[in-house]
């Protein structure tokens, strides 16, 4: 595999990571889990979402390798697989501050999306 091809594969994988976090529900789950392990029932209550919605997004995050579950009795406690996800969220917040939240007004990705 050439260096250019390796770089292309790596960029595609990075894009997949960022895409996995681009849904506001998944991002809220990751943000909540960055504070410590949590059960689906707690996420449902904290995020005011349906259990099926939270479970579907947890399954997606597990498939992406970003979240893992630890069974305890009849319950499963979910946590982030990497503390670096917490750093990623923090870095994203810094970028938002540095750019004066400009992405919020972006016609492609912001609140007033046209796409």
mmCIF file with all atom_site columns, C-alpha atoms in Angstrom:
data_model
loop_
_atom_site.group_PDB
_atom_site.id
_atom_site.type_symbol
_atom_site.label_atom_id
_atom_site.label_alt_id
_atom_site.label_comp_id
_atom_site.label_asym_id
_atom_site.label_entity_id
_atom_site.label_seq_id
_atom_site.pdbx_PDB_ins_code
_atom_site.Cartn_x
_atom_site.Cartn_y
_atom_site.Cartn_z
_atom_site.occupancy
_atom_site.B_iso_or_equiv
_atom_site.pdbx_formal_charge
_atom_site.auth_seq_id
_atom_site.auth_comp_id
_atom_site.auth_asym_id
_atom_site.auth_atom_id
_atom_site.pdbx_PDB_model_num
ATOM 1   C CA . UNK A 1 1   ? 0.000   0.000  0.000  1.00 0.00 ? 1   UNK A CA 1
ATOM 2   C CA . UNK A 1 2   ? 1.455   3.374  -0.947 1.00 0.00 ? 2   UNK A CA 1
ATOM 3   C CA . UNK A 1 3   ? 1.855   6.179  1.562  1.00 0.00 ? 3   UNK A CA 1
ATOM 4   C CA . UNK A 1 4   ? -0.815  8.148  -0.269 1.00 0.00 ? 4   UNK A CA 1
ATOM 5   C CA . UNK A 1 5   ? -3.233  5.200  -0.082 1.00 0.00 ? 5   UNK A CA 1
ATOM 6   C CA . UNK A 1 6   ? -2.434  4.656  3.616  1.00 0.00 ? 6   UNK A CA 1
ATOM 7   C CA . UNK A 1 7   ? -3.073  8.334  4.295  1.00 0.00 ? 7   UNK A CA 1
ATOM 8   C CA . UNK A 1 8   ? -6.361  8.162  2.376  1.00 0.00 ? 8   UNK A CA 1
ATOM 9   C CA . UNK A 1 9   ? -7.477  5.117  4.400  1.00 0.00 ? 9   UNK A CA 1
ATOM 10  C CA . UNK A 1 10  ? -6.470  6.847  7.636  1.00 0.00 ? 10  UNK A CA 1
ATOM 11  C CA . UNK A 1 11  ? -8.400  9.997  6.690  1.00 0.00 ? 11  UNK A CA 1
ATOM 12  C CA . UNK A 1 12  ? -11.468 7.922  5.801  1.00 0.00 ? 12  UNK A CA 1
ATOM 13  C CA . UNK A 1 13  ? -11.247 6.181  9.167  1.00 0.00 ? 13  UNK A CA 1
ATOM 14  C CA . UNK A 1 14  ? -10.926 9.539  10.927 1.00 0.00 ? 14  UNK A CA 1
ATOM 15  C CA . UNK A 1 15  ? -13.956 10.777 9.000  1.00 0.00 ? 15  UNK A CA 1
ATOM 16  C CA . UNK A 1 16  ? -15.874 7.683  10.163 1.00 0.00 ? 16  UNK A CA 1
ATOM 17  C CA . UNK A 1 17  ? -14.948 8.455  13.785 1.00 0.00 ? 17  UNK A CA 1
ATOM 18  C CA . UNK A 1 18  ? -16.091 12.045 13.501 1.00 0.00 ? 18  UNK A CA 1
ATOM 19  C CA . UNK A 1 19  ? -19.253 10.954 11.679 1.00 0.00 ? 19  UNK A CA 1
ATOM 20  C CA . UNK A 1 20  ? -20.040 8.531  14.517 1.00 0.00 ? 20  UNK A CA 1
ATOM 21  C CA . UNK A 1 21  ? -19.994 11.520 16.867 1.00 0.00 ? 21  UNK A CA 1
ATOM 22  C CA . UNK A 1 22  ? -21.903 13.868 14.545 1.00 0.00 ? 22  UNK A CA 1
ATOM 23  C CA . UNK A 1 23  ? -25.353 12.847 15.795 1.00 0.00 ? 23  UNK A CA 1
ATOM 24  C CA . UNK A 1 24  ? -26.476 15.049 18.701 1.00 0.00 ? 24  UNK A CA 1
ATOM 25  C CA . UNK A 1 25  ? -27.923 12.091 20.625 1.00 0.00 ? 25  UNK A CA 1
ATOM 26  C CA . UNK A 1 26  ? -24.725 10.048 20.333 1.00 0.00 ? 26  UNK A CA 1
ATOM 27  C CA . UNK A 1 27  ? -22.703 13.106 21.278 1.00 0.00 ? 27  UNK A CA 1
ATOM 28  C CA . UNK A 1 28  ? -24.914 13.665 24.341 1.00 0.00 ? 28  UNK A CA 1
ATOM 29  C CA . UNK A 1 29  ? -24.405 10.024 25.343 1.00 0.00 ? 29  UNK A CA 1
ATOM 30  C CA . UNK A 1 30  ? -20.626 10.306 24.930 1.00 0.00 ? 30  UNK A CA 1
ATOM 31  C CA . UNK A 1 31  ? -20.639 13.576 26.886 1.00 0.00 ? 31  UNK A CA 1
ATOM 32  C CA . UNK A 1 32  ? -22.608 11.949 29.711 1.00 0.00 ? 32  UNK A CA 1
ATOM 33  C CA . UNK A 1 33  ? -20.373 8.870  29.725 1.00 0.00 ? 33  UNK A CA 1
ATOM 34  C CA . UNK A 1 34  ? -17.307 11.123 29.902 1.00 0.00 ? 34  UNK A CA 1
ATOM 35  C CA . UNK A 1 35  ? -18.392 11.799 33.511 1.00 0.00 ? 35  UNK A CA 1
ATOM 36  C CA . UNK A 1 36  ? -18.417 8.098  34.384 1.00 0.00 ? 36  UNK A CA 1
ATOM 37  C CA . UNK A 1 37  ? -20.124 4.822  33.661 1.00 0.00 ? 37  UNK A CA 1
ATOM 38  C CA . UNK A 1 38  ? -23.900 4.869  33.398 1.00 0.00 ? 38  UNK A CA 1
ATOM 39  C CA . UNK A 1 39  ? -26.835 2.560  32.783 1.00 0.00 ? 39  UNK A CA 1
ATOM 40  C CA . UNK A 1 40  ? -29.249 2.989  29.864 1.00 0.00 ? 40  UNK A CA 1
ATOM 41  C CA . UNK A 1 41  ? -32.023 3.785  32.357 1.00 0.00 ? 41  UNK A CA 1
ATOM 42  C CA . UNK A 1 42  ? -29.948 6.674  33.732 1.00 0.00 ? 42  UNK A CA 1
ATOM 43  C CA . UNK A 1 43  ? -29.216 7.963  30.209 1.00 0.00 ? 43  UNK A CA 1
ATOM 44  C CA . UNK A 1 44  ? -32.938 7.804  29.380 1.00 0.00 ? 44  UNK A CA 1
ATOM 45  C CA . UNK A 1 45  ? -33.714 9.922  32.445 1.00 0.00 ? 45  UNK A CA 1
ATOM 46  C CA . UNK A 1 46  ? -30.831 12.380 32.065 1.00 0.00 ? 46  UNK A CA 1
ATOM 47  C CA . UNK A 1 47  ? -31.293 12.940 28.328 1.00 0.00 ? 47  UNK A CA 1
ATOM 48  C CA . UNK A 1 48  ? -35.111 12.707 28.343 1.00 0.00 ? 48  UNK A CA 1
ATOM 49  C CA . UNK A 1 49  ? -35.134 10.224 25.469 1.00 0.00 ? 49  UNK A CA 1
ATOM 50  C CA . UNK A 1 50  ? -36.940 6.967  24.799 1.00 0.00 ? 50  UNK A CA 1
ATOM 51  C CA . UNK A 1 51  ? -35.207 3.818  25.980 1.00 0.00 ? 51  UNK A CA 1
ATOM 52  C CA . UNK A 1 52  ? -35.237 2.418  22.449 1.00 0.00 ? 52  UNK A CA 1
ATOM 53  C CA . UNK A 1 53  ? -33.515 5.547  21.134 1.00 0.00 ? 53  UNK A CA 1
ATOM 54  C CA . UNK A 1 54  ? -30.772 5.413  23.757 1.00 0.00 ? 54  UNK A CA 1
ATOM 55  C CA . UNK A 1 55  ? -30.281 1.667  23.253 1.00 0.00 ? 55  UNK A CA 1
ATOM 56  C CA . UNK A 1 56  ? -29.979 2.066  19.476 1.00 0.00 ? 56  UNK A CA 1
ATOM 57  C CA . UNK A 1 57  ? -27.365 4.798  19.835 1.00 0.00 ? 57  UNK A CA 1
ATOM 58  C CA . UNK A 1 58  ? -25.460 2.834  22.486 1.00 0.00 ? 58  UNK A CA 1
ATOM 59  C CA . UNK A 1 59  ? -25.399 -0.126 20.071 1.00 0.00 ? 59  UNK A CA 1
ATOM 60  C CA . UNK A 1 60  ? -23.992 2.135  17.345 1.00 0.00 ? 60  UNK A CA 1
ATOM 61  C CA . UNK A 1 61  ? -21.312 3.498  19.666 1.00 0.00 ? 61  UNK A CA 1
ATOM 62  C CA . UNK A 1 62  ? -20.439 -0.058 20.743 1.00 0.00 ? 62  UNK A CA 1
ATOM 63  C CA . UNK A 1 63  ? -20.171 -1.156 17.103 1.00 0.00 ? 63  UNK A CA 1
ATOM 64  C CA . UNK A 1 64  ? -17.760 1.751  16.542 1.00 0.00 ? 64  UNK A CA 1
ATOM 65  C CA . UNK A 1 65  ? -15.680 0.631  19.523 1.00 0.00 ? 65  UNK A CA 1
ATOM 66  C CA . UNK A 1 66  ? -16.283 3.860  21.435 1.00 0.00 ? 66  UNK A CA 1
ATOM 67  C CA . UNK A 1 67  ? -18.408 2.430  24.255 1.00 0.00 ? 67  UNK A CA 1
ATOM 68  C CA . UNK A 1 68  ? -18.264 -0.799 26.230 1.00 0.00 ? 68  UNK A CA 1
ATOM 69  C CA . UNK A 1 69  ? -20.626 -2.437 28.683 1.00 0.00 ? 69  UNK A CA 1
ATOM 70  C CA . UNK A 1 70  ? -19.860 -3.985 32.042 1.00 0.00 ? 70  UNK A CA 1
ATOM 71  C CA . UNK A 1 71  ? -22.534 -6.390 33.294 1.00 0.00 ? 71  UNK A CA 1
ATOM 72  C CA . UNK A 1 72  ? -23.400 -6.266 36.967 1.00 0.00 ? 72  UNK A CA 1
ATOM 73  C CA . UNK A 1 73  ? -26.224 -8.563 37.910 1.00 0.00 ? 73  UNK A CA 1
ATOM 74  C CA . UNK A 1 74  ? -29.093 -7.876 35.520 1.00 0.00 ? 74  UNK A CA 1
ATOM 75  C CA . UNK A 1 75  ? -27.793 -4.419 34.615 1.00 0.00 ? 75  UNK A CA 1
ATOM 76  C CA . UNK A 1 76  ? -25.136 -3.193 32.219 1.00 0.00 ? 76  UNK A CA 1
ATOM 77  C CA . UNK A 1 77  ? -23.029 -0.163 33.026 1.00 0.00 ? 77  UNK A CA 1
ATOM 78  C CA . UNK A 1 78  ? -21.677 1.614  29.949 1.00 0.00 ? 78  UNK A CA 1
ATOM 79  C CA . UNK A 1 79  ? -18.456 3.583  29.736 1.00 0.00 ? 79  UNK A CA 1
ATOM 80  C CA . UNK A 1 80  ? -16.164 5.094  27.133 1.00 0.00 ? 80  UNK A CA 1
ATOM 81  C CA . UNK A 1 81  ? -13.447 2.797  25.817 1.00 0.00 ? 81  UNK A CA 1
ATOM 82  C CA . UNK A 1 82  ? -10.932 5.643  25.710 1.00 0.00 ? 82  UNK A CA 1
ATOM 83  C CA . UNK A 1 83  ? -10.458 8.653  27.976 1.00 0.00 ? 83  UNK A CA 1
ATOM 84  C CA . UNK A 1 84  ? -9.193  10.433 24.870 1.00 0.00 ? 84  UNK A CA 1
ATOM 85  C CA . UNK A 1 85  ? -12.830 10.882 23.798 1.00 0.00 ? 85  UNK A CA 1
ATOM 86  C CA . UNK A 1 86  ? -13.202 13.237 26.757 1.00 0.00 ? 86  UNK A CA 1
ATOM 87  C CA . UNK A 1 87  ? -10.153 15.153 25.533 1.00 0.00 ? 87  UNK A CA 1
ATOM 88  C CA . UNK A 1 88  ? -11.620 15.253 22.021 1.00 0.00 ? 88  UNK A CA 1
ATOM 89  C CA . UNK A 1 89  ? -14.818 16.838 23.360 1.00 0.00 ? 89  UNK A CA 1
ATOM 90  C CA . UNK A 1 90  ? -12.778 19.355 25.345 1.00 0.00 ? 90  UNK A CA 1
ATOM 91  C CA . UNK A 1 91  ? -10.662 20.213 22.316 1.00 0.00 ? 91  UNK A CA 1
ATOM 92  C CA . UNK A 1 92  ? -13.820 20.653 20.226 1.00 0.00 ? 92  UNK A CA 1
ATOM 93  C CA . UNK A 1 93  ? -15.189 23.098 22.800 1.00 0.00 ? 93  UNK A CA 1
ATOM 94  C CA . UNK A 1 94  ? -11.934 25.087 22.643 1.00 0.00 ? 94  UNK A CA 1
ATOM 95  C CA . UNK A 1 95  ? -12.155 25.211 18.840 1.00 0.00 ? 95  UNK A CA 1
ATOM 96  C CA . UNK A 1 96  ? -15.741 26.476 19.084 1.00 0.00 ? 96  UNK A CA 1
ATOM 97  C CA . UNK A 1 97  ? -14.598 29.237 21.435 1.00 0.00 ? 97  UNK A CA 1
ATOM 98  C CA . UNK A 1 98  ? -11.650 30.155 19.203 1.00 0.00 ? 98  UNK A CA 1
ATOM 99  C CA . UNK A 1 99  ? -13.873 30.407 16.132 1.00 0.00 ? 99  UNK A CA 1
ATOM 100 C CA . UNK A 1 100 ? -16.605 32.281 17.995 1.00 0.00 ? 100 UNK A CA 1
ATOM 101 C CA . UNK A 1 101 ? -19.059 29.406 17.375 1.00 0.00 ? 101 UNK A CA 1
ATOM 102 C CA . UNK A 1 102 ? -18.945 30.126 13.610 1.00 0.00 ? 102 UNK A CA 1
ATOM 103 C CA . UNK A 1 103 ? -19.919 26.558 12.745 1.00 0.00 ? 103 UNK A CA 1
ATOM 104 C CA . UNK A 1 104 ? -23.349 27.225 14.294 1.00 0.00 ? 104 UNK A CA 1
ATOM 105 C CA . UNK A 1 105 ? -24.005 29.637 11.405 1.00 0.00 ? 105 UNK A CA 1
ATOM 106 C CA . UNK A 1 106 ? -22.482 27.470 8.681  1.00 0.00 ? 106 UNK A CA 1
ATOM 107 C CA . UNK A 1 107 ? -25.034 26.904 5.893  1.00 0.00 ? 107 UNK A CA 1
ATOM 108 C CA . UNK A 1 108 ? -23.999 23.238 5.571  1.00 0.00 ? 108 UNK A CA 1
ATOM 109 C CA . UNK A 1 109 ? -23.478 22.143 9.196  1.00 0.00 ? 109 UNK A CA 1
ATOM 110 C CA . UNK A 1 110 ? -25.060 24.867 11.333 1.00 0.00 ? 110 UNK A CA 1
ATOM 111 C CA . UNK A 1 111 ? -28.543 25.417 12.713 1.00 0.00 ? 111 UNK A CA 1
ATOM 112 C CA . UNK A 1 112 ? -29.894 26.794 9.441  1.00 0.00 ? 112 UNK A CA 1
ATOM 113 C CA . UNK A 1 113 ? -28.767 23.833 7.330  1.00 0.00 ? 113 UNK A CA 1
ATOM 114 C CA . UNK A 1 114 ? -29.660 23.925 3.677  1.00 0.00 ? 114 UNK A CA 1
ATOM 115 C CA . UNK A 1 115 ? -28.445 20.396 2.884  1.00 0.00 ? 115 UNK A CA 1
#
